[in-house]
mmCIF file of C-alpha atoms in Angstrom:
data_model
loop_
_atom_site.group_PDB
_atom_site.id
_atom_site.type_symbol
_atom_site.label_atom_id
_atom_site.label_comp_id
_atom_site.label_asym_id
_atom_site.label_seq_id
_atom_site.Cartn_x
_atom_site.Cartn_y
_atom_site.Cartn_z
ATOM 1 C CA MET L 1 0.000 0.000 0.000
ATOM 2 C CA THR L 2 1.290 3.462 -0.857
ATOM 3 C CA PHE L 3 0.028 6.749 0.511
ATOM 4 C CA ASP L 4 0.874 10.429 0.370
ATOM 5 C CA LEU L 5 3.021 11.627 3.264
ATOM 6 C CA GLY L 6 2.346 15.239 2.247
ATOM 7 C CA PRO L 7 -0.648 15.903 4.513
ATOM 8 C CA GLN L 8 1.288 14.687 7.567
ATOM 9 C CA THR L 9 4.507 16.505 6.643
ATOM 10 C CA ARG L 10 2.495 19.719 6.233
ATOM 11 C CA THR L 11 0.898 19.169 9.654
ATOM 12 C CA LEU L 12 4.331 18.694 11.188
ATOM 13 C CA ALA L 13 5.756 21.780 9.432
ATOM 14 C CA HIS L 14 2.809 23.811 10.751
ATOM 15 C CA LEU L 15 3.504 22.572 14.296
ATOM 16 C CA ALA L 16 7.211 23.365 14.039
ATOM 17 C CA ARG L 17 6.499 26.904 12.819
ATOM 18 C CA ALA L 18 4.428 27.510 15.963
ATOM 19 C CA VAL L 19 7.206 26.481 18.384
ATOM 20 C CA ARG L 20 8.464 29.514 20.269
ATOM 21 C CA ASP L 21 12.178 29.983 20.935
ATOM 22 C CA GLU L 22 11.588 29.916 24.687
ATOM 23 C CA GLN L 23 10.094 26.410 24.341
ATOM 24 C CA LEU L 24 13.222 24.857 22.809
ATOM 25 C CA ALA L 25 14.589 23.733 26.194
ATOM 26 C CA ASP L 26 11.247 22.313 27.404
ATOM 27 C CA PRO L 27 10.928 18.573 28.133
ATOM 28 C CA THR L 28 9.292 16.079 25.769
ATOM 29 C CA PRO L 29 7.851 12.577 26.214
ATOM 30 C CA CYS L 30 11.141 11.310 24.712
ATOM 31 C CA PRO L 31 13.588 10.575 27.531
ATOM 32 C CA ASP L 32 16.647 12.834 27.502
ATOM 33 C CA MET L 33 15.265 15.024 24.705
ATOM 34 C CA ALA L 34 14.245 18.646 24.973
ATOM 35 C CA VAL L 35 12.071 20.196 22.271
ATOM 36 C CA ARG L 36 15.211 21.318 20.399
ATOM 37 C CA ASN L 37 16.495 17.727 20.346
ATOM 38 C CA LEU L 38 13.132 16.420 19.151
ATOM 39 C CA LEU L 39 13.183 18.967 16.321
ATOM 40 C CA GLY L 40 16.737 17.877 15.485
ATOM 41 C CA HIS L 41 15.586 14.256 15.445
ATOM 42 C CA LEU L 42 12.704 15.154 13.121
ATOM 43 C CA LEU L 43 15.122 16.920 10.815
ATOM 44 C CA GLY L 44 17.535 13.970 10.772
ATOM 45 C CA LEU L 45 14.874 11.307 10.277
ATOM 46 C CA SER L 46 13.270 13.345 7.493
ATOM 47 C CA VAL L 47 16.589 13.446 5.641
ATOM 48 C CA ALA L 48 17.213 9.742 6.282
ATOM 49 C CA PHE L 49 13.778 8.619 5.071
ATOM 50 C CA ARG L 50 13.921 11.017 2.106
ATOM 51 C CA ASP L 51 17.178 9.371 1.075
ATOM 52 C CA ALA L 52 15.792 5.908 1.818
ATOM 53 C CA ALA L 53 12.907 6.616 -0.569
ATOM 54 C CA ARG L 54 15.369 7.743 -3.233
ATOM 55 C CA LYS L 55 17.528 4.661 -2.538
ATOM 56 C CA ASP L 56 20.375 7.125 -1.990
ATOM 57 C CA LEU L 57 22.087 5.000 0.635
ATOM 58 C CA GLY L 58 25.013 6.356 2.607
ATOM 59 C CA PRO L 59 25.775 8.289 5.796
ATOM 60 C CA THR L 60 22.226 9.655 6.192
ATOM 61 C CA THR L 61 20.657 6.189 5.975
ATOM 62 C CA ASN L 62 23.389 4.286 7.828
ATOM 63 C CA THR L 63 23.338 6.227 11.102
ATOM 64 C CA ALA L 64 21.375 4.659 13.954
ATOM 65 C CA PRO L 65 18.868 7.063 15.539
ATOM 66 C CA THR L 66 20.489 6.508 18.927
ATOM 67 C CA ALA L 67 24.012 7.400 17.717
ATOM 68 C CA ALA L 68 23.858 10.876 19.281
ATOM 69 C CA VAL L 69 21.382 13.290 20.841
ATOM 70 C CA PRO L 70 20.318 15.432 17.887
ATOM 71 C CA ASP L 71 20.123 19.188 17.975
ATOM 72 C CA ILE L 72 19.092 22.028 15.698
ATOM 73 C CA GLY L 73 21.168 24.709 14.075
ATOM 74 C CA PRO L 74 20.257 28.364 13.593
ATOM 75 C CA GLY L 75 18.508 27.719 10.247
ATOM 76 C CA TRP L 76 16.192 24.957 11.430
ATOM 77 C CA ARG L 77 13.004 26.996 10.905
ATOM 78 C CA GLU L 78 13.707 27.155 7.160
ATOM 79 C CA GLU L 79 15.428 23.786 6.850
ATOM 80 C CA LEU L 80 12.826 21.537 8.511
ATOM 81 C CA PRO L 81 9.843 22.498 6.295
ATOM 82 C CA LYS L 82 12.064 22.195 3.199
ATOM 83 C CA VAL L 83 13.245 18.707 4.154
ATOM 84 C CA LEU L 84 9.698 17.643 5.086
ATOM 85 C CA ASP L 85 8.549 18.700 1.589
ATOM 86 C CA GLU L 86 11.420 16.744 0.039
ATOM 87 C CA LEU L 87 10.494 13.718 2.149
ATOM 88 C CA ALA L 88 6.892 13.770 0.938
ATOM 89 C CA ASP L 89 8.010 14.285 -2.683
ATOM 90 C CA ALA L 90 10.454 11.369 -2.505
ATOM 91 C CA TRP L 91 7.727 8.981 -1.314
ATOM 92 C CA ARG L 92 5.431 10.043 -4.178
ATOM 93 C CA ASP L 93 7.701 8.092 -6.520
ATOM 94 C CA PRO L 94 6.226 4.565 -6.822
ATOM 95 C CA SER L 95 9.735 3.062 -6.867
ATOM 96 C CA ALA L 96 10.257 4.270 -3.279
ATOM 97 C CA TRP L 97 7.782 1.623 -2.144
ATOM 98 C CA THR L 98 9.465 -1.276 -3.963
ATOM 99 C CA GLY L 99 12.670 -3.206 -3.459
ATOM 100 C CA MET L 100 14.944 -2.806 -0.499
ATOM 101 C CA THR L 101 16.286 0.334 1.134
ATOM 102 C CA ARG L 102 17.908 1.358 4.411
ATOM 103 C CA ALA L 103 17.116 3.770 7.234
ATOM 104 C CA GLY L 104 18.703 4.037 10.660
ATOM 105 C CA GLY L 105 21.298 1.492 9.566
ATOM 106 C CA VAL L 106 18.602 -1.167 9.047
ATOM 107 C CA ASP L 107 17.785 -2.749 5.687
ATOM 108 C CA LEU L 108 14.033 -2.692 5.035
ATOM 109 C CA PRO L 109 11.603 -3.346 2.199
ATOM 110 C CA GLY L 110 10.528 -0.022 0.706
ATOM 111 C CA GLU L 111 6.931 -0.445 1.838
ATOM 112 C CA VAL L 112 8.037 -1.037 5.441
ATOM 113 C CA ALA L 113 10.366 1.973 5.344
ATOM 114 C CA GLY L 114 7.428 4.108 4.168
ATOM 115 C CA ALA L 115 5.298 2.891 7.070
ATOM 116 C CA VAL L 116 8.116 3.551 9.543
ATOM 117 C CA ALA L 117 8.564 7.058 8.135
ATOM 118 C CA VAL L 118 4.901 7.938 8.552
ATOM 119 C CA ASP L 119 4.839 6.405 12.022
ATOM 120 C CA GLU L 120 7.800 8.563 13.048
ATOM 121 C CA LEU L 121 6.030 11.651 11.705
ATOM 122 C CA VAL L 122 2.765 10.877 13.505
ATOM 123 C CA VAL L 123 4.233 9.899 16.871
ATOM 124 C CA HIS L 124 6.854 12.638 17.003
ATOM 125 C CA GLY L 125 4.218 15.117 15.853
ATOM 126 C CA TRP L 126 2.273 14.161 18.976
ATOM 127 C CA ASP L 127 5.455 14.511 21.059
ATOM 128 C CA LEU L 128 6.034 18.012 19.703
ATOM 129 C CA ALA L 129 2.441 19.121 20.128
ATOM 130 C CA ARG L 130 2.179 17.736 23.645
ATOM 131 C CA SER L 131 5.498 19.305 24.676
ATOM 132 C CA THR L 132 4.535 22.751 23.425
ATOM 133 C CA GLY L 133 0.811 22.774 24.221
ATOM 134 C CA LEU L 134 -0.125 23.044 20.543
ATOM 135 C CA PRO L 135 -3.230 21.405 19.067
ATOM 136 C CA TYR L 136 -2.524 18.298 17.000
ATOM 137 C CA ASP L 137 -4.726 16.759 14.356
ATOM 138 C CA PRO L 138 -2.636 14.282 12.361
ATOM 139 C CA ASP L 139 -3.583 13.280 8.842
ATOM 140 C CA PRO L 140 -6.222 10.509 9.239
ATOM 141 C CA VAL L 141 -4.546 8.223 6.677
ATOM 142 C CA ALA L 142 -1.141 8.672 8.310
ATOM 143 C CA LEU L 143 -2.641 8.058 11.750
ATOM 144 C CA GLN L 144 -4.262 4.801 10.603
ATOM 145 C CA VAL L 145 -1.009 3.627 8.982
ATOM 146 C CA SER L 146 0.885 4.483 12.166
ATOM 147 C CA TYR L 147 -1.626 2.675 14.369
ATOM 148 C CA ASP L 148 -1.617 -0.435 12.161
ATOM 149 C CA PHE L 149 2.185 -0.465 12.065
ATOM 150 C CA LEU L 150 2.511 -0.074 15.850
ATOM 151 C CA LEU L 151 -0.168 -2.686 16.529
ATOM 152 C CA ALA L 152 1.589 -5.233 14.297
ATOM 153 C CA ALA L 153 4.938 -4.472 15.961
ATOM 154 C CA ALA L 154 3.453 -4.881 19.447
ATOM 155 C CA LYS L 155 1.877 -8.210 18.489
ATOM 156 C CA GLU L 156 5.219 -9.477 17.179
ATOM 157 C CA ASP L 157 6.909 -8.663 20.493
ATOM 158 C CA ASP L 158 5.746 -11.340 22.917
ATOM 159 C CA ARG L 159 6.959 -9.225 25.881
ATOM 160 C CA GLY L 160 4.364 -6.550 25.148
ATOM 161 C CA GLY L 161 6.985 -4.071 24.019
ATOM 162 C CA GLY L 162 6.551 -1.405 21.434
ATOM 163 C CA ILE L 163 8.834 0.223 18.931
ATOM 164 C CA PHE L 164 9.711 3.075 21.300
ATOM 165 C CA GLY L 165 9.126 1.383 24.650
ATOM 166 C CA PRO L 166 6.714 -0.866 26.546
ATOM 167 C CA VAL L 167 3.126 -0.501 25.363
ATOM 168 C CA VAL L 168 0.941 1.688 27.578
ATOM 169 C CA PRO L 169 -2.539 0.110 27.722
ATOM 170 C CA VAL L 170 -5.266 2.379 26.344
ATOM 171 C CA PRO L 171 -8.959 1.354 26.230
ATOM 172 C CA ASP L 172 -10.267 0.289 22.801
ATOM 173 C CA GLY L 173 -12.910 3.022 22.876
ATOM 174 C CA ASP L 174 -10.373 5.839 23.262
ATOM 175 C CA PRO L 175 -9.444 7.993 20.244
ATOM 176 C CA LEU L 176 -7.218 6.328 17.644
ATOM 177 C CA LEU L 177 -4.416 8.839 18.309
ATOM 178 C CA ASP L 178 -4.382 7.932 22.018
ATOM 179 C CA ARG L 179 -4.284 4.225 21.138
ATOM 180 C CA ALA L 180 -1.397 4.773 18.707
ATOM 181 C CA VAL L 181 0.470 6.833 21.298
ATOM 182 C CA GLY L 182 -0.009 4.040 23.850
ATOM 183 C CA LEU L 183 1.268 1.456 21.370
ATOM 184 C CA SER L 184 4.350 3.616 20.860
ATOM 185 C CA GLY L 185 5.168 3.327 24.559
ATOM 186 C CA ARG L 186 3.893 6.749 25.576
ATOM 187 C CA ASN L 187 1.244 7.719 28.071
ATOM 188 C CA PRO L 188 -1.462 9.668 26.192
ATOM 189 C CA GLY L 189 -1.975 11.739 29.343
ATOM 190 C CA TRP L 190 1.653 12.921 29.445
ATOM 191 C CA ARG L 191 2.117 16.601 30.204
ATOM 192 C CA PRO L 192 5.364 18.563 30.563
#
């Protein structure tokens, strides 16, 4: 299945534009990451998954996400929306979804890499919104893809773990975003 990452990348760019400079040192649901580090992570993963879609394998696709605590430079407000646009454009090419590629130093089928990319955008969009008190309404298609991806990953892990940490149980009747956040190992009620 292919889908357009553009609606979610635009949502994320809109969120990032609303972050105030005084919020850059604020905590996030990601352990050991302030808002500035989360934005740096979003920038790095956007480049990595853009290059993974293009099958342009090298330093950007070989680096594990835990290699260093990311940070932002002075031009991040211009750079992040540009890279998010490039990410969405790269995944509009049907060849991005076929064959093998690499992201975070892990070889993946193209279709799995696309699902991981959208999951990162949805979950870290929630992290950013929650950390800064901004409203968050992810793209419904991206949210469903993220939820399905996280649910499958949690079912494969017989210890009840998730991609980002142990699954936080959320009632089936709760909003889909809360259930996806719980599957990612976050507490949907987290506040800074």
